[in-house]
Amino acid sequence: MGKWKTLILLLGGIGISNIGGWVYLIALNLTVLNETGSVLAVGLLYILGPIATIFSNAWAGSVIDRVNTRHLMIWLDVGRALCIFCIPLMPSLPLIYLIALVVCMGTAIFEPTSMVFMTKLIPEGDRQKFNALRGFINSCGTLLGPMIAGVLFWIGTTDIAIIVNGVALLLSAGVIMLLPNVDAAKEEKVERLTWKLIKRDFHTVLSFSQSSVYVVKVYLLFAGTIVVMTAVDSIEAGFAKEVIYLSDSTYGFLLAIFGTGIIVGTLINTVFVKKLKLHFLIGFGSVLVALGYLMFYSSQGFTSAAVAVWIMGFASIFASTGFLTFYQNQIPLAMMGRFGSIFGLVEALMIIILTITVGVIAEWIGIRLAGWAGSLGLLVLGGWLSVVVMKKTGRRYFV
């Protein structure tokens, strides 16, 4: 299969899955809200992802690194699709939550699996450009998903929108089936999943971490920025509507502006891929994203908020492209599944703790002050990360 045909298929599969995921998320939120009338019940959906990661990631990496990644991705897509088809049939809210948790667990396993698969599939020299395009596709999903969900709600019900995501996952599985089998020459090691095996794999990751301190330091600092951004994002809508008094439509337009920032950043990353060095992308992007958040939570109206979210979108594609490429180049393929899963477990725990903390601060002290506190924390982490990656002593990791 030609290189570009492979890239287009892979990006297409990512796009279909991403759009379907947005449609599903919005439809599920409305389903729970309509059934309970409780904002808290909807809020519980947002911690299902981190909870699912905690349940699955301790052992998922041990499976990912020992099986055919393409086959696993196909089965995960099909399994999630079947679960999603069952949601409209569930007679009670607890069963809906249970199915949603299983879907989230499938997603938590799928993400590190797809990272391993993509790293094997994409040649090292093409990874930076591919990661920029991947960020662009994800941003398109962020824009198109809610729009498609709105159209589906207009012509049908939330159940139809949920089913559409199941279909999207089946289409994604079909696309993956057309991609090369990167593990064709690999004999799958069928080992029984035991506590002893998981413990051995944990020590393998720990040993690598101790011998690759710089790589792990960069990873943890960047993961820290993701944790803080996720927590601060949880109060973004509340700030937009309750502090600077934006309408629903104006807030939607604000999200579109965020998407245009990502599009411009993607174009620059793609065109100047040979000139933009990874350490610059990570350092510049991380600091600028933090400044964008600080500007947003300091804004007094739509115009200043629009400038801030554009900067956030523009800078985020630099940071994510640089980091993903660094990650793919520096983490050994043989243990990438285990590394991503184990550290993802820690990240999920921190997201739950910090999101609750930010929410409590917003409730007791004020949304703007909570946004400022999170943004300043993000700026400290981004500045620290920038200093680390810009040091000449670490330059060999970004060649």
PDB file of N, CA and C in Angstrom, residues 9-20 73-74 77-78 80-82 85 110 163-179:
ATOM      1  N   LEU A   9      -5.923   6.883   4.847  1.00  0.00           N
ATOM      2  CA  LEU A   9      -6.825   5.925   5.486  1.00  0.00           C
ATOM      3  C   LEU A   9      -6.773   6.042   7.010  1.00  0.00           C
ATOM      4  N   LEU A  10      -5.559   6.134   7.550  1.00  0.00           N
ATOM      5  CA  LEU A  10      -5.396   6.220   8.995  1.00  0.00           C
ATOM      6  C   LEU A  10      -6.030   7.500   9.540  1.00  0.00           C
ATOM      7  N   LEU A  11      -5.764   8.629   8.873  1.00  0.00           N
ATOM      8  CA  LEU A  11      -6.345   9.898   9.298  1.00  0.00           C
ATOM      9  C   LEU A  11      -7.867   9.882   9.149  1.00  0.00           C
ATOM     10  N   GLY A  12      -8.345   9.216   8.096  1.00  0.00           N
ATOM     11  CA  GLY A  12      -9.788   9.093   7.896  1.00  0.00           C
ATOM     12  C   GLY A  12     -10.445   8.309   9.016  1.00  0.00           C
ATOM     13  N   GLY A  13      -9.813   7.206   9.414  1.00  0.00           N
ATOM     14  CA  GLY A  13     -10.335   6.402  10.513  1.00  0.00           C
ATOM     15  C   GLY A  13     -10.361   7.187  11.814  1.00  0.00           C
ATOM     16  N   ILE A  14      -9.286   7.971  12.072  1.00  0.00           N
ATOM     17  CA  ILE A  14      -9.223   8.807  13.273  1.00  0.00           C
ATOM     18  C   ILE A  14     -10.347   9.842  13.248  1.00  0.00           C
ATOM     19  N   GLY A  15     -10.545  10.458  12.076  1.00  0.00           N
ATOM     20  CA  GLY A  15     -11.573  11.487  11.939  1.00  0.00           C
ATOM     21  C   GLY A  15     -12.972  10.946  12.174  1.00  0.00           C
ATOM     22  N   ILE A  16     -13.280   9.805  11.571  1.00  0.00           N
ATOM     23  CA  ILE A  16     -14.607   9.185  11.738  1.00  0.00           C
ATOM     24  C   ILE A  16     -14.871   8.867  13.208  1.00  0.00           C
ATOM     25  N   SER A  17     -13.884   8.272  13.859  1.00  0.00           N
ATOM     26  CA  SER A  17     -14.028   7.894  15.260  1.00  0.00           C
ATOM     27  C   SER A  17     -14.179   9.128  16.141  1.00  0.00           C
ATOM     28  N   ASN A  18     -13.413  10.187  15.848  1.00  0.00           N
ATOM     29  CA  ASN A  18     -13.443  11.403  16.654  1.00  0.00           C
ATOM     30  C   ASN A  18     -14.785  12.115  16.545  1.00  0.00           C
ATOM     31  N   ILE A  19     -15.308  12.226  15.333  1.00  0.00           N
ATOM     32  CA  ILE A  19     -16.611  12.871  15.129  1.00  0.00           C
ATOM     33  C   ILE A  19     -17.708  12.066  15.833  1.00  0.00           C
ATOM     34  N   GLY A  20     -17.661  10.740  15.642  1.00  0.00           N
ATOM     35  CA  GLY A  20     -18.637   9.878  16.310  1.00  0.00           C
ATOM     36  C   GLY A  20     -18.580   9.999  17.816  1.00  0.00           C
ATOM     37  N   MET A  73      -7.212  -3.372  18.017  1.00  0.00           N
ATOM     38  CA  MET A  73      -7.953  -2.143  17.708  1.00  0.00           C
ATOM     39  C   MET A  73      -9.291  -2.458  17.041  1.00  0.00           C
ATOM     40  N   ILE A  74      -9.300  -3.410  16.128  1.00  0.00           N
ATOM     41  CA  ILE A  74     -10.545  -3.785  15.437  1.00  0.00           C
ATOM     42  C   ILE A  74     -11.562  -4.335  16.438  1.00  0.00           C
ATOM     43  N   ASP A  77     -12.953  -1.563  18.660  1.00  0.00           N
ATOM     44  CA  ASP A  77     -13.950  -0.755  17.951  1.00  0.00           C
ATOM     45  C   ASP A  77     -15.287  -1.484  17.859  1.00  0.00           C
ATOM     46  N   VAL A  78     -15.233  -2.754  17.478  1.00  0.00           N
ATOM     47  CA  VAL A  78     -16.467  -3.540  17.343  1.00  0.00           C
ATOM     48  C   VAL A  78     -17.147  -3.708  18.704  1.00  0.00           C
ATOM     49  N   ARG A  80     -16.909  -1.761  21.389  1.00  0.00           N
ATOM     50  CA  ARG A  80     -17.502  -0.493  21.829  1.00  0.00           C
ATOM     51  C   ARG A  80     -18.778  -0.181  21.057  1.00  0.00           C
ATOM     52  N   ALA A  81     -18.765  -0.496  19.760  1.00  0.00           N
ATOM     53  CA  ALA A  81     -19.960  -0.255  18.939  1.00  0.00           C
ATOM     54  C   ALA A  81     -21.148  -1.066  19.461  1.00  0.00           C
ATOM     55  N   LEU A  82     -20.933  -2.336  19.770  1.00  0.00           N
ATOM     56  CA  LEU A  82     -22.016  -3.193  20.267  1.00  0.00           C
ATOM     57  C   LEU A  82     -22.547  -2.680  21.605  1.00  0.00           C
ATOM     58  N   PHE A  85     -24.693   0.391  20.946  1.00  0.00           N
ATOM     59  CA  PHE A  85     -26.008   0.028  20.398  1.00  0.00           C
ATOM     60  C   PHE A  85     -26.975  -0.392  21.512  1.00  0.00           C
ATOM     61  N   PHE A 110      -7.859   1.416  23.889  1.00  0.00           N
ATOM     62  CA  PHE A 110      -7.657   1.705  22.465  1.00  0.00           C
ATOM     63  C   PHE A 110      -6.583   2.769  22.250  1.00  0.00           C
ATOM     64  N   ILE A 163     -26.669   5.850  18.307  1.00  0.00           N
ATOM     65  CA  ILE A 163     -26.491   4.753  17.341  1.00  0.00           C
ATOM     66  C   ILE A 163     -25.519   5.156  16.236  1.00  0.00           C
ATOM     67  N   VAL A 164     -25.548   6.443  15.845  1.00  0.00           N
ATOM     68  CA  VAL A 164     -24.629   6.928  14.804  1.00  0.00           C
ATOM     69  C   VAL A 164     -23.179   6.724  15.231  1.00  0.00           C
ATOM     70  N   ASN A 165     -22.883   6.933  16.520  1.00  0.00           N
ATOM     71  CA  ASN A 165     -21.508   6.706  16.978  1.00  0.00           C
ATOM     72  C   ASN A 165     -21.133   5.235  16.896  1.00  0.00           C
ATOM     73  N   GLY A 166     -22.091   4.340  17.181  1.00  0.00           N
ATOM     74  CA  GLY A 166     -21.827   2.911  17.026  1.00  0.00           C
ATOM     75  C   GLY A 166     -21.476   2.579  15.586  1.00  0.00           C
ATOM     76  N   VAL A 167     -22.214   3.178  14.655  1.00  0.00           N
ATOM     77  CA  VAL A 167     -21.926   2.980  13.226  1.00  0.00           C
ATOM     78  C   VAL A 167     -20.550   3.538  12.881  1.00  0.00           C
ATOM     79  N   ALA A 168     -20.215   4.720  13.454  1.00  0.00           N
ATOM     80  CA  ALA A 168     -18.908   5.338  13.201  1.00  0.00           C
ATOM     81  C   ALA A 168     -17.773   4.429  13.657  1.00  0.00           C
ATOM     82  N   LEU A 169     -17.952   3.774  14.799  1.00  0.00           N
ATOM     83  CA  LEU A 169     -16.922   2.861  15.296  1.00  0.00           C
ATOM     84  C   LEU A 169     -16.777   1.632  14.401  1.00  0.00           C
ATOM     85  N   LEU A 170     -17.889   1.147  13.851  1.00  0.00           N
ATOM     86  CA  LEU A 170     -17.815   0.027  12.913  1.00  0.00           C
ATOM     87  C   LEU A 170     -17.094   0.446  11.631  1.00  0.00           C
ATOM     88  N   LEU A 171     -17.352   1.680  11.172  1.00  0.00           N
ATOM     89  CA  LEU A 171     -16.644   2.199   9.995  1.00  0.00           C
ATOM     90  C   LEU A 171     -15.155   2.329  10.295  1.00  0.00           C
ATOM     91  N   SER A 172     -14.833   2.803  11.499  1.00  0.00           N
ATOM     92  CA  SER A 172     -13.434   2.921  11.912  1.00  0.00           C
ATOM     93  C   SER A 172     -12.753   1.556  11.901  1.00  0.00           C
ATOM     94  N   ALA A 173     -13.461   0.525  12.397  1.00  0.00           N
ATOM     95  CA  ALA A 173     -12.912  -0.839  12.382  1.00  0.00           C
ATOM     96  C   ALA A 173     -12.662  -1.297  10.950  1.00  0.00           C
ATOM     97  N   GLY A 174     -13.588  -0.939  10.048  1.00  0.00           N
ATOM     98  CA  GLY A 174     -13.415  -1.291   8.634  1.00  0.00           C
ATOM     99  C   GLY A 174     -12.189  -0.635   8.024  1.00  0.00           C
ATOM    100  N   VAL A 175     -11.957   0.630   8.382  1.00  0.00           N
ATOM    101  CA  VAL A 175     -10.773   1.340   7.879  1.00  0.00           C
ATOM    102  C   VAL A 175      -9.500   0.681   8.400  1.00  0.00           C
ATOM    103  N   ILE A 176      -9.487   0.326   9.689  1.00  0.00           N
ATOM    104  CA  ILE A 176      -8.302  -0.311  10.284  1.00  0.00           C
ATOM    105  C   ILE A 176      -7.995  -1.642   9.595  1.00  0.00           C
ATOM    106  N   MET A 177      -9.044  -2.353   9.185  1.00  0.00           N
ATOM    107  CA  MET A 177      -8.848  -3.629   8.482  1.00  0.00           C
ATOM    108  C   MET A 177      -8.126  -3.440   7.151  1.00  0.00           C
ATOM    109  N   LEU A 178      -8.247  -2.242   6.557  1.00  0.00           N
ATOM    110  CA  LEU A 178      -7.600  -1.958   5.277  1.00  0.00           C
ATOM    111  C   LEU A 178      -6.133  -1.539   5.440  1.00  0.00           C
ATOM    112  N   LEU A 179      -5.738  -1.244   6.674  1.00  0.00           N
ATOM    113  CA  LEU A 179      -4.368  -0.797   6.923  1.00  0.00           C
ATOM    114  C   LEU A 179      -3.411  -1.987   7.016  1.00  0.00           C
TER     115      LEU A 179
END
